[in-house]
Amino acid sequence: MTASDDLWVGLEALRKARPAYVQAAAYYDDDVPEVFASARFRRALQRTGMEFGKPFIAMVVDAVVSRLKIAAVTSPHKDQAEALKQVWKANKMRRESLQVHRWVSIYGDAYLIVLPVLDDAGNITGVDMFGNDPLTVRTIYDAENPREAAFTIKRWCEPVGLDRTVHRAELYYPDGRAERWTTKVDSAGTVPGDWNPWLPDPIVEADGTVIEPDDDAWIMQAAPGLPVFHFRNDQPYGVPEHRRGYGSQNSVNKLDNTHMGTVDYQGWPQRYALTDTATTDTGDLEPSDFDDDMFPPDPDAGPTDTGDDSSLKGGPGEVMLLRGFKQVGQFDAADPKVFLGPIEFSVRAMGVLTTTPLHLFDPSGEQPSGQSLRAQDAPFTEKIEERQEEYTDTWDESYSFALTLLGFAEPSVDVRWHAAQTLDDKESWDTAKVKSDLGVPLRQIHLEAGYGEDQVQSWLESQTDDPGELSRHLADLATLSESLQRIGTAVTLGAIDQGQAQALIEPILKALTAKSPLPIEPAPEGQ
């Protein structure tokens, strides 16, 4: 039996989608070659072996990932909440969820596979949850109803010996059925005839009896439904968060590499001399600041153009001998502003096109604060909140599926996120205190400040009957923020050093922590 229609459809879909995913990863990893107008300059730069990449575009992805943090996955039912806690811990979901969010931000798509853990008797003892990038997994949607998945394919390459491999593939269907396929050893898997059903290995009993698998053992019931969950930021497939910034990053690469090509000329300007051939002997004139003996040729570098056949030799420190000795001088190197100005424009364009705040590209520069920060971050915060809404449904479905595997007939899951924006500057806490004095509920104030609902609830439950404690806590936070701001200014001006600043900050933190009923810093995210 050869490859089924579904297998070949899935393999072709993976193949066609792969180039765009590879390109997205290349931009994030700063592995995109520069396009040169001059082939000669390209060869010259390639011979240096130098790389001057400045992948500003990676910040577009990292900024999104840094705001996508799950605060809790729980349930209103105590037994289900406990089961979810065990699943979270067993699968190290703090790290796994971060990886899924990174993949979906880089590629636009990511997948989570949820399968039961079975003991020797076939009983379910737990749940496996593991993320997959879209280079190996793809869900194929129904042509009539694009919201419904027809099936999901996963393909990978597996070593079977020294320098020998086989290709494997699994198809998952909404009814829980799974098909397993494999190629022969060293087969490329590029045509349907390369693929055959993947049967499990024979079982060898203790007495040496060999039990061969059934002919249909390559088809199995993997789960009570489709165990693959598709994270995406668009329909039917997502778009890399940094996709609109590709052009800007190309501009940055081009400008920066060309700028680096002129840096040597800044240190050793190219000079010229006009000579009079009738009156001047230039035979003993050394045409370069650098003697060839200082830099002998590399015997392994291959043939090079030494320029010895011409007195017009271009390069850092070289002299152009123009007969006559009527005048000497040097050529001015390119003004760095010619490159740095457009680079700044390209980075700003990247921020606008990808809805990424400009201050995130240069955290060491002048940073906005208070209302200015909130205004600049507003479009980005809105994008993060949209991503949280999009991914909440998928997380809810995957954890509900996990509870179903564990035997819960009516699973109920509540996925909670850390706030898309945390307000922790002095102006924000001063405003919070004014709101408190005007009667705004303290619960609402803390939620607006970016603290999780569970954190606020635990704080409220831990309070005494003194209604002024939370107000004093807000005042403490405002005092802390103001003190840190002033100490930071003193360090910047050189009035104190980092060690002295730390010595000043520690007593303030200890004092505020001791008197405040609430923690100064937010609690860690996750379970």
Short mmCIF file of C-alpha atoms in Angstrom, two decimals:
data_model
loop_
_atom_site.label_atom_id
_atom_site.label_comp_id
_atom_site.label_asym_id
_atom_site.label_seq_id
_atom_site.Cartn_x
_atom_site.Cartn_y
_atom_site.Cartn_z
CA MET A 1 0.00 0.00 0.00
CA THR A 2 1.40 3.44 -0.95
CA ALA A 3 0.71 6.93 0.33
CA SER A 4 -2.94 7.90 0.73
CA ASP A 5 -4.38 11.06 -0.79
CA ASP A 6 -4.47 12.78 2.61
CA LEU A 7 -0.82 11.99 3.29
CA TRP A 8 0.30 13.41 -0.01
CA VAL A 9 -1.92 16.50 0.40
CA GLY A 10 -0.36 17.09 3.81
CA LEU A 11 3.20 16.55 2.60
CA GLU A 12 2.70 18.97 -0.28
CA ALA A 13 1.15 21.57 2.05
CA LEU A 14 4.18 21.35 4.35
CA ARG A 15 6.56 21.66 1.42
CA LYS A 16 4.85 24.72 -0.04
CA ALA A 17 4.54 26.52 3.30
CA ARG A 18 8.14 25.88 4.37
CA PRO A 19 9.94 28.67 2.41
CA ALA A 20 7.91 31.45 4.08
CA TYR A 21 8.56 29.96 7.53
CA VAL A 22 12.28 29.59 6.81
CA GLN A 23 12.39 33.21 5.69
CA ALA A 24 10.66 34.37 8.89
CA ALA A 25 13.18 32.50 11.03
CA ALA A 26 16.07 33.85 8.95
CA TYR A 27 15.05 37.45 9.59
CA TYR A 28 14.63 36.77 13.31
CA ASP A 29 18.03 35.02 13.51
CA ASP A 30 19.79 37.69 11.39
CA ASP A 31 20.63 35.18 8.67
CA VAL A 32 19.47 37.16 5.62
CA PRO A 33 22.09 37.96 2.94
CA GLU A 34 22.47 41.55 1.82
CA VAL A 35 21.55 42.48 -1.73
CA PHE A 36 24.41 44.35 -3.42
CA ALA A 37 24.14 46.60 -6.45
CA SER A 38 27.85 45.97 -7.10
CA ALA A 39 29.08 42.40 -7.54
CA ARG A 40 32.64 43.62 -6.93
CA PHE A 41 31.71 45.09 -3.56
CA ARG A 42 29.85 41.90 -2.62
CA ARG A 43 32.95 39.81 -3.31
CA ALA A 44 35.15 42.27 -1.42
CA LEU A 45 32.94 42.19 1.66
CA GLN A 46 32.58 38.41 1.53
CA ARG A 47 36.39 38.02 1.49
CA THR A 48 36.66 39.90 4.78
CA GLY A 49 34.49 37.32 6.56
CA MET A 50 33.03 40.17 8.62
CA GLU A 51 29.42 40.39 9.72
CA PHE A 52 27.90 43.65 10.82
CA GLY A 53 24.30 42.56 11.34
CA LYS A 54 22.04 44.60 13.60
CA PRO A 55 18.76 42.63 13.67
CA PHE A 56 16.44 45.31 15.05
CA ILE A 57 13.60 43.25 13.62
CA ALA A 58 14.07 40.60 16.34
CA MET A 59 12.80 43.15 18.87
CA VAL A 60 9.42 43.15 17.10
CA VAL A 61 9.01 39.47 17.98
CA ASP A 62 10.63 39.64 21.43
CA ALA A 63 8.45 42.56 22.47
CA VAL A 64 5.30 40.55 21.75
CA VAL A 65 6.58 37.40 23.46
CA SER A 66 7.58 39.34 26.58
CA ARG A 67 3.96 40.48 27.06
CA LEU A 68 2.35 37.08 26.42
CA LYS A 69 2.60 35.53 29.87
CA ILE A 70 -0.02 33.18 31.29
CA ALA A 71 -0.83 34.05 34.90
CA ALA A 72 -2.89 30.94 35.65
CA VAL A 73 -4.76 28.02 34.11
CA THR A 74 -7.41 26.92 36.56
CA SER A 75 -11.01 25.77 36.92
CA PRO A 76 -13.97 26.73 39.13
CA HIS A 77 -14.14 23.03 40.13
CA LYS A 78 -11.59 22.11 42.75
CA ASP A 79 -10.82 18.62 41.41
CA GLN A 80 -10.32 19.92 37.88
CA ALA A 81 -8.18 22.81 39.15
CA GLU A 82 -5.93 20.32 40.94
CA ALA A 83 -5.68 18.14 37.81
CA LEU A 84 -4.73 21.19 35.72
CA LYS A 85 -2.07 22.08 38.25
CA GLN A 86 -0.54 18.62 37.90
CA VAL A 87 -0.63 18.80 34.10
CA TRP A 88 1.04 22.23 34.20
CA LYS A 89 3.80 20.99 36.47
CA ALA A 90 4.39 17.63 34.74
CA ASN A 91 4.77 19.24 31.32
CA LYS A 92 6.78 22.26 32.53
CA MET A 93 4.21 24.45 30.86
CA ARG A 94 5.75 27.72 32.01
CA ARG A 95 8.61 27.01 29.60
CA GLU A 96 6.50 25.17 27.02
CA SER A 97 3.91 27.94 26.76
CA LEU A 98 6.70 30.50 26.31
CA GLN A 99 8.11 28.42 23.45
CA VAL A 100 4.70 28.13 21.80
CA HIS A 101 4.25 31.91 22.03
CA ARG A 102 7.71 32.45 20.56
CA TRP A 103 7.01 30.11 17.63
CA VAL A 104 3.63 31.65 16.83
CA SER A 105 5.21 35.12 16.97
CA ILE A 106 8.13 34.19 14.69
CA TYR A 107 6.19 32.06 12.19
CA GLY A 108 2.60 33.17 12.67
CA ASP A 109 1.68 29.55 13.46
CA ALA A 110 2.48 27.03 16.20
CA TYR A 111 0.96 23.74 17.32
CA LEU A 112 0.37 21.98 20.62
CA ILE A 113 -0.09 18.20 20.62
CA VAL A 114 -1.94 16.67 23.59
CA LEU A 115 -1.76 12.89 24.02
CA PRO A 116 -2.56 10.48 26.86
CA VAL A 117 0.19 8.79 28.89
CA LEU A 118 -0.56 5.06 29.17
CA ASP A 119 0.72 2.42 31.57
CA ASP A 120 1.48 -1.17 30.56
CA ALA A 121 -2.19 -2.09 30.96
CA GLY A 122 -3.34 0.70 28.68
CA ASN A 123 -4.74 2.88 31.44
CA ILE A 124 -4.35 6.68 31.18
CA THR A 125 -2.02 7.91 33.92
CA GLY A 126 -1.34 11.41 32.71
CA VAL A 127 -1.21 13.79 29.76
CA ASP A 128 1.65 14.83 27.49
CA MET A 129 1.54 18.38 26.10
CA PHE A 130 4.33 19.49 23.76
CA GLY A 131 4.69 22.30 21.27
CA ASN A 132 5.70 21.96 17.62
CA ASP A 133 6.81 24.55 15.10
CA PRO A 134 5.04 24.79 11.71
CA LEU A 135 8.06 23.45 9.85
CA THR A 136 7.03 19.93 10.86
CA VAL A 137 3.29 20.21 11.60
CA ARG A 138 0.40 21.62 9.59
CA THR A 139 -3.36 21.46 9.98
CA ILE A 140 -5.34 21.11 6.75
CA TYR A 141 -8.75 22.79 6.91
CA ASP A 142 -11.99 21.71 5.31
CA ALA A 143 -12.53 23.42 1.96
CA GLU A 144 -16.25 23.92 2.61
CA ASN A 145 -15.91 25.07 6.24
CA PRO A 146 -12.47 26.67 6.79
CA ARG A 147 -13.04 26.77 10.55
CA GLU A 148 -13.13 22.98 10.72
CA ALA A 149 -9.92 20.94 10.56
CA ALA A 150 -9.93 18.05 8.09
CA PHE A 151 -6.75 16.52 9.54
CA THR A 152 -3.28 17.41 10.81
CA ILE A 153 0.03 16.06 9.51
CA LYS A 154 3.31 15.82 11.39
CA ARG A 155 6.48 14.88 9.50
CA TRP A 156 10.00 14.41 10.81
CA CYS A 157 13.32 12.75 9.94
CA GLU A 158 14.62 9.97 12.19
CA PRO A 159 18.11 8.41 12.32
CA VAL A 160 18.21 4.60 12.06
CA GLY A 161 21.95 4.04 12.00
CA LEU A 162 25.23 5.71 11.20
CA ASP A 163 24.45 8.43 8.61
CA ARG A 164 21.20 6.71 7.67
CA THR A 165 17.71 8.11 8.12
CA VAL A 166 14.05 7.48 7.42
CA HIS A 167 11.18 9.95 7.14
CA ARG A 168 8.16 9.46 9.37
CA ALA A 169 4.69 10.99 9.20
CA GLU A 170 1.54 10.82 11.28
CA LEU A 171 -1.95 11.94 10.32
CA TYR A 172 -4.41 12.95 13.06
CA TYR A 173 -8.16 13.12 12.37
CA PRO A 174 -11.02 14.82 14.29
CA ASP A 175 -12.48 11.42 15.24
CA GLY A 176 -9.27 10.55 17.11
CA ARG A 177 -7.97 8.18 14.45
CA ALA A 178 -4.27 8.37 13.60
CA GLU A 179 -2.32 6.91 10.67
CA ARG A 180 1.42 6.26 10.81
CA TRP A 181 3.59 6.31 7.68
CA THR A 182 7.26 5.78 6.96
CA THR A 183 9.73 5.69 4.08
CA LYS A 184 12.38 3.13 3.40
CA VAL A 185 15.88 3.79 4.70
CA ASP A 186 17.58 6.69 2.88
CA SER A 187 14.50 7.37 0.78
CA ALA A 188 13.85 11.06 0.11
CA GLY A 189 10.07 10.73 0.46
CA THR A 190 9.50 13.01 -2.52
CA VAL A 191 7.06 10.79 -4.42
CA PRO A 192 4.01 8.86 -3.16
CA GLY A 193 5.70 5.52 -3.86
CA ASP A 194 8.34 6.29 -1.22
CA TRP A 195 5.79 5.96 1.60
CA ASN A 196 4.38 2.84 3.25
CA PRO A 197 2.37 2.11 6.41
CA TRP A 198 4.52 2.27 9.53
CA LEU A 199 3.93 -0.90 11.55
CA PRO A 200 5.14 -1.23 15.13
CA ASP A 201 8.10 -3.48 15.86
CA PRO A 202 7.39 -7.19 16.61
CA ILE A 203 7.02 -8.13 20.30
CA VAL A 204 9.49 -10.72 21.62
CA GLU A 205 8.12 -12.73 24.58
CA ALA A 206 10.30 -13.97 27.43
CA ASP A 207 10.38 -17.45 25.92
CA GLY A 208 11.61 -16.09 22.61
CA THR A 209 8.25 -16.18 20.87
CA VAL A 210 7.91 -13.37 18.31
CA ILE A 211 4.49 -11.78 17.91
CA GLU A 212 4.12 -9.93 14.63
CA PRO A 213 1.89 -6.82 14.56
CA ASP A 214 -1.46 -6.94 12.82
CA ASP A 215 -1.52 -5.65 9.26
CA ASP A 216 -3.72 -2.71 10.30
CA ALA A 217 -1.65 -1.80 13.38
CA TRP A 218 -0.43 1.37 11.62
CA ILE A 219 -3.93 2.80 12.17
CA MET A 220 -4.76 3.51 15.81
CA GLN A 221 -7.13 5.44 18.04
CA ALA A 222 -4.83 8.13 19.46
CA ALA A 223 -7.43 10.13 21.41
CA PRO A 224 -11.16 10.90 21.60
CA GLY A 225 -10.75 13.79 19.15
CA LEU A 226 -8.18 15.78 17.21
CA PRO A 227 -5.22 16.05 19.64
CA VAL A 228 -3.50 18.92 17.76
CA PHE A 229 -4.27 22.56 18.56
CA HIS A 230 -3.34 25.33 16.16
CA PHE A 231 -2.13 28.68 17.52
CA ARG A 232 -2.36 31.40 14.87
CA ASN A 233 -2.80 35.17 14.65
CA ASP A 234 -4.81 35.13 11.42
CA GLN A 235 -7.11 32.84 9.44
CA PRO A 236 -6.61 30.17 8.22
CA TYR A 237 -2.87 30.52 8.88
CA GLY A 238 -0.97 33.20 10.73
CA VAL A 239 1.49 35.89 9.70
CA PRO A 240 4.93 36.47 11.33
CA GLU A 241 4.77 39.41 13.72
CA HIS A 242 7.77 40.97 11.95
CA ARG A 243 6.60 40.32 8.38
CA ARG A 244 5.96 43.99 7.57
CA GLY A 245 9.43 44.86 8.82
CA TYR A 246 11.39 42.78 6.31
CA GLY A 247 11.94 45.72 3.98
CA SER A 248 13.10 48.02 6.79
CA GLN A 249 15.57 45.41 8.03
CA ASN A 250 16.91 45.01 4.48
CA SER A 251 17.51 48.75 4.41
CA VAL A 252 19.30 48.66 7.76
CA ASN A 253 21.54 45.81 6.59
CA LYS A 254 22.38 47.58 3.35
CA LEU A 255 23.16 50.92 4.98
CA ASP A 256 25.10 49.45 7.88
CA ASN A 257 27.29 47.18 5.76
CA THR A 258 28.05 49.98 3.33
CA HIS A 259 28.86 52.25 6.25
CA MET A 260 31.25 49.67 7.69
CA GLY A 261 32.93 49.53 4.28
CA THR A 262 33.83 53.22 4.64
CA VAL A 263 35.04 53.10 8.26
CA ASP A 264 38.62 52.22 7.29
CA TYR A 265 38.71 55.31 5.13
CA GLN A 266 37.83 57.40 8.19
CA GLY A 267 41.00 56.20 9.94
CA TRP A 268 43.30 56.09 6.93
CA PRO A 269 42.04 58.53 4.29
CA GLN A 270 42.85 57.78 0.68
CA ARG A 271 45.36 60.33 -0.64
CA TYR A 272 46.53 61.55 -3.99
CA ALA A 273 49.56 63.37 -5.39
CA LEU A 274 49.82 65.24 -8.70
CA THR A 275 53.36 64.95 -10.14
CA ASP A 276 55.24 66.55 -13.00
CA THR A 277 56.85 63.73 -15.00
CA ALA A 278 59.40 66.10 -16.56
CA THR A 279 60.88 67.29 -13.29
CA THR A 280 59.99 64.73 -10.63
CA ASP A 281 61.40 61.27 -9.98
CA THR A 282 58.77 59.14 -8.23
CA GLY A 283 60.67 55.88 -8.38
CA ASP A 284 61.55 55.85 -4.67
CA LEU A 285 58.18 57.09 -3.47
CA GLU A 286 56.43 54.51 -1.31
CA PRO A 287 52.81 54.52 -2.54
CA SER A 288 51.28 53.21 0.71
CA ASP A 289 51.45 53.68 4.45
CA PHE A 290 51.50 49.90 4.80
CA ASP A 291 54.56 47.93 3.67
CA ASP A 292 53.70 44.64 1.96
CA ASP A 293 56.13 42.87 4.32
CA MET A 294 53.84 43.83 7.21
CA PHE A 295 50.98 41.84 5.73
CA PRO A 296 52.33 38.94 3.64
CA PRO A 297 49.77 37.31 1.34
CA ASP A 298 47.84 34.32 2.61
CA PRO A 299 48.93 31.28 0.53
CA ASP A 300 45.53 29.65 1.10
CA ALA A 301 43.52 32.66 0.05
CA GLY A 302 43.83 32.05 -3.68
CA PRO A 303 44.74 34.59 -6.36
CA THR A 304 44.25 38.26 -5.49
CA ASP A 305 44.58 41.55 -7.32
CA THR A 306 47.65 43.24 -5.75
CA GLY A 307 47.33 46.39 -7.81
CA ASP A 308 51.10 46.42 -8.55
CA ASP A 309 50.40 46.98 -12.24
CA SER A 310 48.88 50.40 -11.60
CA SER A 311 49.91 53.50 -9.72
CA LEU A 312 46.23 54.31 -9.16
CA LYS A 313 45.67 52.02 -6.19
CA GLY A 314 42.50 52.57 -4.19
CA GLY A 315 42.18 51.56 -0.56
CA PRO A 316 42.68 52.82 3.00
CA GLY A 317 46.10 54.47 3.30
CA GLU A 318 46.91 54.19 -0.39
CA VAL A 319 48.43 57.01 -2.52
CA MET A 320 47.15 57.73 -6.01
CA LEU A 321 50.21 58.82 -8.08
CA LEU A 322 49.04 61.31 -10.65
CA ARG A 323 52.10 62.52 -12.61
CA GLY A 324 53.15 66.10 -12.20
CA PHE A 325 53.47 66.73 -8.45
CA LYS A 326 51.41 69.85 -8.95
CA GLN A 327 49.21 69.13 -5.95
CA VAL A 328 48.74 66.69 -3.07
CA GLY A 329 45.70 65.96 -0.94
CA GLN A 330 43.26 63.34 0.26
CA PHE A 331 39.77 62.24 -0.62
CA ASP A 332 37.16 62.83 2.07
CA ALA A 333 35.52 59.69 3.45
CA ALA A 334 31.76 59.40 3.33
CA ASP A 335 29.94 61.34 6.05
CA PRO A 336 28.55 58.84 8.62
CA LYS A 337 25.32 60.87 8.72
CA VAL A 338 24.65 59.72 5.17
CA PHE A 339 24.16 56.21 6.62
CA LEU A 340 23.09 56.75 10.22
CA GLY A 341 20.21 59.07 9.35
CA PRO A 342 18.52 56.61 6.96
CA ILE A 343 19.16 53.76 9.43
CA GLU A 344 17.25 55.67 12.11
CA PHE A 345 14.44 56.31 9.62
CA SER A 346 14.31 52.60 8.68
CA VAL A 347 14.07 51.57 12.33
CA ARG A 348 11.30 54.09 12.93
CA ALA A 349 9.48 52.81 9.85
CA MET A 350 9.84 49.26 11.17
CA GLY A 351 8.25 50.29 14.46
CA VAL A 352 5.33 51.98 12.73
CA LEU A 353 4.72 49.14 10.28
CA THR A 354 4.80 46.44 12.97
CA THR A 355 3.02 48.44 15.73
CA THR A 356 6.09 48.25 17.99
CA PRO A 357 6.85 51.23 20.30
CA LEU A 358 9.99 53.04 19.17
CA HIS A 359 11.43 53.24 22.68
CA LEU A 360 11.71 49.43 22.75
CA PHE A 361 14.33 49.54 19.98
CA ASP A 362 16.61 51.75 22.10
CA PRO A 363 16.05 51.13 25.83
CA SER A 364 19.19 53.14 26.68
CA GLY A 365 17.86 56.33 25.11
CA GLU A 366 15.34 58.85 26.37
CA GLN A 367 12.39 56.90 27.70
CA PRO A 368 8.83 58.21 27.90
CA SER A 369 7.02 57.95 31.19
CA GLY A 370 3.56 58.32 32.63
CA GLN A 371 0.84 59.41 30.24
CA SER A 372 3.34 59.75 27.38
CA LEU A 373 4.38 56.11 27.77
CA ARG A 374 0.78 54.91 27.84
CA ALA A 375 -0.06 56.94 24.73
CA GLN A 376 2.92 55.52 22.79
CA ASP A 377 2.22 51.98 23.96
CA ALA A 378 -1.55 52.09 23.31
CA PRO A 379 -1.53 50.52 19.80
CA PHE A 380 0.99 47.88 20.90
CA THR A 381 -0.99 47.11 24.05
CA GLU A 382 -4.11 46.71 21.94
CA LYS A 383 -2.26 44.25 19.69
CA ILE A 384 -1.14 42.23 22.73
CA GLU A 385 -4.69 42.10 24.06
CA GLU A 386 -5.87 40.83 20.65
CA ARG A 387 -3.22 38.10 20.73
CA GLN A 388 -4.29 37.12 24.24
CA GLU A 389 -7.90 36.79 23.08
CA GLU A 390 -6.87 34.76 20.02
CA TYR A 391 -4.67 32.38 21.98
CA THR A 392 -7.02 32.06 24.96
CA ASP A 393 -9.48 30.00 22.91
CA THR A 394 -6.75 27.60 21.79
CA TRP A 395 -5.31 27.22 25.28
CA ASP A 396 -8.83 26.65 26.63
CA GLU A 397 -9.49 23.94 24.01
CA SER A 398 -6.18 22.19 24.65
CA TYR A 399 -6.57 22.09 28.45
CA SER A 400 -10.23 21.03 28.19
CA PHE A 401 -9.05 18.19 25.95
CA ALA A 402 -6.45 17.25 28.57
CA LEU A 403 -9.15 17.11 31.26
CA THR A 404 -11.27 14.93 28.97
CA LEU A 405 -8.37 12.50 28.64
CA LEU A 406 -8.15 12.42 32.43
CA GLY A 407 -11.80 11.39 32.70
CA PHE A 408 -13.65 14.65 33.36
CA ALA A 409 -16.92 14.56 31.44
CA GLU A 410 -17.62 18.31 31.55
CA PRO A 411 -14.30 20.14 31.70
CA SER A 412 -14.26 23.82 32.62
CA VAL A 413 -11.08 25.82 32.11
CA ASP A 414 -10.23 29.42 32.94
CA VAL A 415 -7.08 30.83 31.27
CA ARG A 416 -5.81 34.08 32.75
CA TRP A 417 -3.07 36.35 31.47
CA HIS A 418 -0.84 38.92 33.03
CA ALA A 419 -1.91 42.39 31.98
CA ALA A 420 -0.76 43.50 28.53
CA GLN A 421 0.75 46.57 30.16
CA THR A 422 1.95 47.03 33.74
CA LEU A 423 1.92 50.59 35.03
CA ASP A 424 4.65 51.02 37.64
CA ASP A 425 5.85 54.62 37.23
CA LYS A 426 5.40 57.34 39.87
CA GLU A 427 2.76 59.21 37.88
CA SER A 428 0.63 56.07 37.59
CA TRP A 429 0.71 55.39 41.32
CA ASP A 430 0.02 59.04 42.14
CA THR A 431 -3.05 58.77 39.90
CA ALA A 432 -4.01 55.51 41.62
CA LYS A 433 -3.87 57.20 45.01
CA VAL A 434 -6.10 60.03 43.78
CA LYS A 435 -8.58 57.44 42.46
CA SER A 436 -8.54 55.71 45.85
CA ASP A 437 -9.20 58.98 47.67
CA LEU A 438 -12.13 59.62 45.30
CA GLY A 439 -13.68 56.25 46.14
CA VAL A 440 -12.66 54.03 43.23
CA PRO A 441 -12.59 50.43 44.54
CA LEU A 442 -9.05 49.32 45.38
CA ARG A 443 -9.61 46.04 43.55
CA GLN A 444 -10.25 47.94 40.34
CA ILE A 445 -7.22 50.18 40.87
CA HIS A 446 -4.87 47.22 41.20
CA LEU A 447 -6.37 45.46 38.17
CA GLU A 448 -5.85 48.62 36.09
CA ALA A 449 -2.23 48.72 37.31
CA GLY A 450 -1.58 45.36 35.69
CA TYR A 451 -1.75 42.96 38.63
CA GLY A 452 -3.46 39.62 38.10
CA GLU A 453 -6.92 38.95 39.43
CA ASP A 454 -5.68 36.10 41.63
CA GLN A 455 -2.97 38.32 43.11
CA VAL A 456 -5.41 41.11 43.93
CA GLN A 457 -7.90 38.64 45.42
CA SER A 458 -5.26 37.09 47.68
CA TRP A 459 -4.15 40.54 48.82
CA LEU A 460 -7.70 41.58 49.63
CA GLU A 461 -8.31 38.38 51.58
CA SER A 462 -5.13 38.90 53.62
CA GLN A 463 -6.11 42.39 54.75
CA THR A 464 -7.11 43.28 58.29
CA ASP A 465 -10.16 45.35 59.11
CA ASP A 466 -8.18 48.57 58.68
CA PRO A 467 -9.54 50.09 55.42
CA GLY A 468 -6.53 52.38 55.14
CA GLU A 469 -3.94 49.66 54.61
CA LEU A 470 -4.35 49.43 50.85
CA SER A 471 -4.30 53.22 50.56
CA ARG A 472 -1.06 53.30 52.51
CA HIS A 473 0.28 50.60 50.22
CA LEU A 474 -0.45 52.77 47.19
CA ALA A 475 1.35 55.65 48.87
CA ASP A 476 4.30 53.34 49.62
CA LEU A 477 4.54 52.35 45.96
CA ALA A 478 4.46 55.99 44.89
CA THR A 479 7.22 56.80 47.40
CA LEU A 480 9.34 53.89 46.17
CA SER A 481 8.94 54.91 42.54
CA GLU A 482 9.90 58.52 43.29
CA SER A 483 12.95 57.44 45.31
CA LEU A 484 14.20 55.09 42.58
CA GLN A 485 13.75 57.81 39.98
CA ARG A 486 15.80 60.32 41.97
CA ILE A 487 18.54 57.82 42.77
CA GLY A 488 18.71 56.82 39.10
CA THR A 489 19.13 60.48 38.13
CA ALA A 490 21.96 60.84 40.65
CA VAL A 491 23.76 57.83 39.14
CA THR A 492 23.32 59.23 35.63
CA LEU A 493 24.78 62.58 36.66
CA GLY A 494 27.73 60.86 38.35
CA ALA A 495 26.89 62.14 41.81
CA ILE A 496 26.92 58.57 43.16
CA ASP A 497 28.03 55.22 41.78
CA GLN A 498 26.08 51.95 41.43
CA GLY A 499 27.33 50.61 44.75
CA GLN A 500 26.20 53.68 46.63
CA ALA A 501 22.85 53.59 44.84
CA GLN A 502 22.32 49.96 45.91
CA ALA A 503 23.19 50.86 49.50
CA LEU A 504 20.54 53.59 49.43
CA ILE A 505 17.85 51.42 47.81
CA GLU A 506 18.09 48.36 50.08
CA PRO A 507 16.96 50.11 53.31
CA ILE A 508 14.01 51.67 51.46
CA LEU A 509 12.85 48.29 50.15
CA LYS A 510 13.24 46.64 53.56
CA ALA A 511 11.32 49.39 55.28
CA LEU A 512 8.45 49.42 52.80
CA THR A 513 8.23 45.64 52.71
CA ALA A 514 8.08 45.48 56.49
CA LYS A 515 5.29 48.04 56.84
CA SER A 516 3.24 47.19 53.75
CA PRO A 517 0.57 44.44 53.86
CA LEU A 518 1.16 43.74 50.14
CA PRO A 519 4.27 42.66 48.26
CA ILE A 520 6.15 45.47 46.54
CA GLU A 521 6.78 43.41 43.39
CA PRO A 522 4.17 41.34 41.49
CA ALA A 523 4.21 37.61 42.17
CA PRO A 524 5.73 35.29 39.50
CA GLU A 525 3.43 34.24 36.71
CA GLY A 526 2.19 30.70 36.15
CA GLN A 527 1.06 27.98 38.51
#
